[in-house]
PDB file of C-alpha atoms in Angstrom:
ATOM      1  CA  MET X   1       0.000   0.000   0.000  1.00  0.00           C
ATOM      2  CA  ASN X   2       2.772   2.437   0.922  1.00  0.00           C
ATOM      3  CA  LYS X   3       4.604   1.617  -2.275  1.00  0.00           C
ATOM      4  CA  SER X   4       1.537   2.432  -4.387  1.00  0.00           C
ATOM      5  CA  ILE X   5       1.154   5.846  -2.690  1.00  0.00           C
ATOM      6  CA  VAL X   6       4.795   6.680  -3.394  1.00  0.00           C
ATOM      7  CA  THR X   7       4.381   5.566  -7.004  1.00  0.00           C
ATOM      8  CA  PHE X   8       1.217   7.653  -7.334  1.00  0.00           C
ATOM      9  CA  LEU X   9       2.936  10.754  -5.922  1.00  0.00           C
ATOM     10  CA  LEU X  10       5.913  10.206  -8.205  1.00  0.00           C
ATOM     11  CA  LEU X  11       3.592   9.914 -11.194  1.00  0.00           C
ATOM     12  CA  ILE X  12       1.842  13.166 -10.248  1.00  0.00           C
ATOM     13  CA  GLY X  13       5.234  14.880  -9.947  1.00  0.00           C
ATOM     14  CA  ILE X  14       6.290  13.672 -13.379  1.00  0.00           C
ATOM     15  CA  ILE X  15       3.020  14.799 -14.919  1.00  0.00           C
ATOM     16  CA  ALA X  16       3.224  18.204 -13.229  1.00  0.00           C
ATOM     17  CA  SER X  17       6.806  18.767 -14.365  1.00  0.00           C
ATOM     18  CA  SER X  18       5.893  17.911 -17.921  1.00  0.00           C
ATOM     19  CA  CYS X  19       2.921  20.302 -17.841  1.00  0.00           C
ATOM     20  CA  THR X  20       4.998  23.460 -17.666  1.00  0.00           C
ATOM     21  CA  THR X  21       4.368  25.889 -20.470  1.00  0.00           C
ATOM     22  CA  SER X  22       7.149  27.387 -22.530  1.00  0.00           C
ATOM     23  CA  LYS X  23       6.392  29.804 -25.305  1.00  0.00           C
ATOM     24  CA  SER X  24       7.634  32.494 -27.606  1.00  0.00           C
ATOM     25  CA  VAL X  25       5.750  35.593 -28.670  1.00  0.00           C
ATOM     26  CA  VAL X  26       6.884  37.480 -31.768  1.00  0.00           C
ATOM     27  CA  SER X  27       5.643  40.875 -32.926  1.00  0.00           C
ATOM     28  CA  GLN X  28       3.374  40.560 -35.966  1.00  0.00           C
ATOM     29  CA  ASN X  29       5.344  43.233 -37.831  1.00  0.00           C
ATOM     30  CA  ALA X  30       8.804  41.899 -37.023  1.00  0.00           C
ATOM     31  CA  ASN X  31      11.116  40.485 -39.655  1.00  0.00           C
ATOM     32  CA  LEU X  32      13.257  38.231 -37.462  1.00  0.00           C
ATOM     33  CA  SER X  33      15.479  37.207 -40.347  1.00  0.00           C
ATOM     34  CA  LYS X  34      17.108  40.655 -40.457  1.00  0.00           C
ATOM     35  CA  TYR X  35      18.611  40.392 -36.968  1.00  0.00           C
ATOM     36  CA  GLU X  36      22.168  39.123 -36.623  1.00  0.00           C
ATOM     37  CA  TYR X  37      23.435  40.569 -33.343  1.00  0.00           C
ATOM     38  CA  ALA X  38      22.390  40.644 -29.708  1.00  0.00           C
ATOM     39  CA  SER X  39      23.649  42.562 -26.700  1.00  0.00           C
ATOM     40  CA  ILE X  40      22.652  41.892 -23.099  1.00  0.00           C
ATOM     41  CA  ILE X  41      21.492  45.031 -21.275  1.00  0.00           C
ATOM     42  CA  ASN X  42      21.615  45.655 -17.539  1.00  0.00           C
ATOM     43  CA  ASN X  43      23.053  42.239 -16.881  1.00  0.00           C
ATOM     44  CA  ASP X  44      24.910  43.289 -13.691  1.00  0.00           C
ATOM     45  CA  THR X  45      27.277  40.371 -14.303  1.00  0.00           C
ATOM     46  CA  TYR X  46      29.775  41.575 -11.750  1.00  0.00           C
ATOM     47  CA  HIS X  47      27.174  42.486  -9.131  1.00  0.00           C
ATOM     48  CA  ILE X  48      25.176  39.262  -8.930  1.00  0.00           C
ATOM     49  CA  PRO X  49      25.769  36.682  -6.202  1.00  0.00           C
ATOM     50  CA  ALA X  50      28.458  34.177  -7.189  1.00  0.00           C
ATOM     51  CA  GLN X  51      26.057  31.217  -6.989  1.00  0.00           C
ATOM     52  CA  LEU X  52      23.901  32.768  -9.738  1.00  0.00           C
ATOM     53  CA  MET X  53      26.801  33.160 -12.183  1.00  0.00           C
ATOM     54  CA  GLU X  54      26.275  29.567 -13.382  1.00  0.00           C
ATOM     55  CA  HIS X  55      22.771  30.457 -14.515  1.00  0.00           C
ATOM     56  CA  GLU X  56      23.904  33.651 -16.209  1.00  0.00           C
ATOM     57  CA  ILE X  57      26.513  31.662 -18.143  1.00  0.00           C
ATOM     58  CA  GLN X  58      23.779  29.275 -19.254  1.00  0.00           C
ATOM     59  CA  LEU X  59      21.623  32.197 -20.440  1.00  0.00           C
ATOM     60  CA  PHE X  60      24.494  33.624 -22.492  1.00  0.00           C
ATOM     61  CA  ASP X  61      25.096  30.137 -23.932  1.00  0.00           C
ATOM     62  CA  ALA X  62      21.399  29.862 -24.807  1.00  0.00           C
ATOM     63  CA  ILE X  63      21.584  33.035 -26.906  1.00  0.00           C
ATOM     64  CA  GLU X  64      24.792  31.885 -28.579  1.00  0.00           C
ATOM     65  CA  GLU X  65      23.084  28.630 -29.584  1.00  0.00           C
ATOM     66  CA  SER X  66      20.845  30.685 -31.849  1.00  0.00           C
ATOM     67  CA  ARG X  67      22.095  32.462 -34.963  1.00  0.00           C
ATOM     68  CA  LEU X  68      22.561  35.712 -33.027  1.00  0.00           C
ATOM     69  CA  LYS X  69      26.110  36.862 -32.397  1.00  0.00           C
ATOM     70  CA  LEU X  70      26.638  38.373 -28.934  1.00  0.00           C
ATOM     71  CA  ILE X  71      28.117  41.859 -28.855  1.00  0.00           C
ATOM     72  CA  ASN X  72      29.457  43.497 -25.701  1.00  0.00           C
ATOM     73  CA  ASN X  73      27.283  46.531 -24.957  1.00  0.00           C
ATOM     74  CA  MET X  74      30.393  48.721 -24.648  1.00  0.00           C
ATOM     75  CA  ARG X  75      31.269  47.906 -28.294  1.00  0.00           C
ATOM     76  CA  ILE X  76      27.914  48.802 -29.858  1.00  0.00           C
ATOM     77  CA  GLY X  77      29.343  52.166 -30.940  1.00  0.00           C
ATOM     78  CA  GLU X  78      31.901  50.289 -33.045  1.00  0.00           C
ATOM     79  CA  LEU X  79      29.145  48.717 -35.159  1.00  0.00           C
ATOM     80  CA  THR X  80      28.268  50.327 -38.475  1.00  0.00           C
ATOM     81  CA  PRO X  81      24.777  51.836 -38.818  1.00  0.00           C
ATOM     82  CA  THR X  82      23.828  48.812 -40.945  1.00  0.00           C
ATOM     83  CA  GLN X  83      24.994  46.427 -38.214  1.00  0.00           C
ATOM     84  CA  GLN X  84      23.158  48.462 -35.570  1.00  0.00           C
ATOM     85  CA  SER X  85      19.952  48.047 -37.592  1.00  0.00           C
ATOM     86  CA  LYS X  86      20.443  44.273 -37.174  1.00  0.00           C
ATOM     87  CA  LEU X  87      21.002  44.481 -33.412  1.00  0.00           C
ATOM     88  CA  LEU X  88      18.679  43.291 -30.680  1.00  0.00           C
ATOM     89  CA  MET X  89      19.035  44.328 -27.067  1.00  0.00           C
ATOM     90  CA  VAL X  90      18.383  41.440 -24.705  1.00  0.00           C
ATOM     91  CA  LYS X  91      16.881  41.689 -21.248  1.00  0.00           C
ATOM     92  CA  TYR X  92      16.187  38.632 -19.149  1.00  0.00           C
ATOM     93  CA  GLY X  93      14.465  37.809 -15.910  1.00  0.00           C
ATOM     94  CA  VAL X  94      14.327  34.792 -13.627  1.00  0.00           C
ATOM     95  CA  ASP X  95      11.367  34.142 -11.338  1.00  0.00           C
ATOM     96  CA  VAL X  96      11.725  31.273  -8.877  1.00  0.00           C
ATOM     97  CA  SER X  97       8.847  30.096  -6.699  1.00  0.00           C
ATOM     98  CA  ASP X  98       7.845  26.888  -4.962  1.00  0.00           C
ATOM     99  CA  GLU X  99       5.530  26.084  -7.866  1.00  0.00           C
ATOM    100  CA  GLN X 100       7.947  26.589 -10.763  1.00  0.00           C
ATOM    101  CA  SER X 101      10.867  28.528 -12.193  1.00  0.00           C
ATOM    102  CA  VAL X 102      10.306  30.877 -15.117  1.00  0.00           C
ATOM    103  CA  VAL X 103      13.041  32.371 -17.273  1.00  0.00           C
ATOM    104  CA  THR X 104      12.028  35.103 -19.708  1.00  0.00           C
ATOM    105  CA  VAL X 105      14.324  36.521 -22.386  1.00  0.00           C
ATOM    106  CA  ASN X 106      13.095  39.624 -24.215  1.00  0.00           C
ATOM    107  CA  PHE X 107      14.516  40.932 -27.491  1.00  0.00           C
ATOM    108  CA  ILE X 108      14.239  44.655 -28.280  1.00  0.00           C
ATOM    109  CA  ASP X 109      15.138  46.394 -31.549  1.00  0.00           C
ATOM    110  CA  TYR X 110      18.195  48.567 -30.845  1.00  0.00           C
ATOM    111  CA  LEU X 111      17.259  51.487 -33.100  1.00  0.00           C
ATOM    112  CA  THR X 112      13.549  51.742 -32.296  1.00  0.00           C
ATOM    113  CA  GLY X 113      13.368  50.371 -28.739  1.00  0.00           C
ATOM    114  CA  ARG X 114      10.424  48.235 -29.866  1.00  0.00           C
ATOM    115  CA  PRO X 115       9.983  44.790 -28.311  1.00  0.00           C
ATOM    116  CA  ILE X 116      10.382  42.225 -31.085  1.00  0.00           C
ATOM    117  CA  ALA X 117      10.208  38.851 -29.362  1.00  0.00           C
ATOM    118  CA  SER X 118       9.842  37.304 -25.941  1.00  0.00           C
ATOM    119  CA  CYS X 119      10.872  33.745 -25.136  1.00  0.00           C
ATOM    120  CA  GLN X 120       9.822  32.058 -21.938  1.00  0.00           C
ATOM    121  CA  GLY X 121      10.894  28.771 -20.420  1.00  0.00           C
ATOM    122  CA  THR X 122       9.317  27.169 -17.373  1.00  0.00           C
ATOM    123  CA  TYR X 123      10.057  24.075 -15.362  1.00  0.00           C
ATOM    124  CA  THR X 124       8.960  22.563 -12.078  1.00  0.00           C
ATOM    125  CA  THR X 125       9.803  19.719  -9.763  1.00  0.00           C
ATOM    126  CA  LEU X 126       6.996  20.915  -7.479  1.00  0.00           C
ATOM    127  CA  GLY X 127       9.529  22.541  -5.175  1.00  0.00           C
ATOM    128  CA  PHE X 128      11.627  19.421  -4.628  1.00  0.00           C
ATOM    129  CA  ASP X 129      14.729  20.770  -6.401  1.00  0.00           C
ATOM    130  CA  VAL X 130      14.939  24.516  -7.073  1.00  0.00           C
ATOM    131  CA  ASP X 131      18.287  24.203  -8.880  1.00  0.00           C
ATOM    132  CA  ALA X 132      16.795  21.603 -11.214  1.00  0.00           C
ATOM    133  CA  ASP X 133      13.843  23.933 -11.792  1.00  0.00           C
ATOM    134  CA  ILE X 134      16.118  26.787 -12.861  1.00  0.00           C
ATOM    135  CA  ARG X 135      18.269  24.525 -15.054  1.00  0.00           C
ATOM    136  CA  GLY X 136      15.134  23.093 -16.673  1.00  0.00           C
ATOM    137  CA  ALA X 137      13.672  26.558 -17.281  1.00  0.00           C
ATOM    138  CA  ILE X 138      16.946  27.712 -18.870  1.00  0.00           C
ATOM    139  CA  LYS X 139      17.029  24.657 -21.143  1.00  0.00           C
ATOM    140  CA  SER X 140      13.433  25.327 -22.062  1.00  0.00           C
ATOM    141  CA  VAL X 141      14.048  29.014 -22.878  1.00  0.00           C
ATOM    142  CA  ALA X 142      17.182  28.041 -24.836  1.00  0.00           C
ATOM    143  CA  LYS X 143      15.015  25.824 -27.026  1.00  0.00           C
ATOM    144  CA  GLN X 144      12.546  28.681 -27.542  1.00  0.00           C
ATOM    145  CA  ILE X 145      15.362  31.080 -28.497  1.00  0.00           C
ATOM    146  CA  ALA X 146      16.862  28.564 -30.942  1.00  0.00           C
ATOM    147  CA  GLU X 147      13.452  28.057 -32.560  1.00  0.00           C
ATOM    148  CA  THR X 148      12.772  31.816 -32.744  1.00  0.00           C
ATOM    149  CA  PHE X 149      16.228  32.643 -34.156  1.00  0.00           C
ATOM    150  CA  PRO X 150      17.270  29.402 -35.884  1.00  0.00           C
ATOM    151  CA  LYS X 151      20.727  28.922 -37.338  1.00  0.00           C
ATOM    152  CA  GLU X 152      20.663  28.920 -41.095  1.00  0.00           C
TER     153      GLU X 152
END
């Protein structure tokens, strides 16, 4: 009897973790094929707690797995006007709760400031493993980014 309860709870956990929703939203008027570059804004890389650096590295890797080439924000001025027209500013957020972890990566046109795309990854272990939740959400958002900006 005890074994069946544990199995049932495990099954519910597996179902719940597979029911997380990841999605991408793209502006109707956006031509995603024109974008070649991305620059992370307000990343505070050197001001975040050391234990979060692993997740920031994974977010940078997720963007690099797409066709977008990362540009340091201090070097944007070195880009030609044509290159700047192909640049997206990237802002990300991580929301961790007992229910799930959500990672959102937003892409904003550099010249107009207009949001172009938003990719979101979610994952949950129902609070059993917060680190696994964050890793799962990052993997999920990486997949969304790769699908939104596929390599050619």
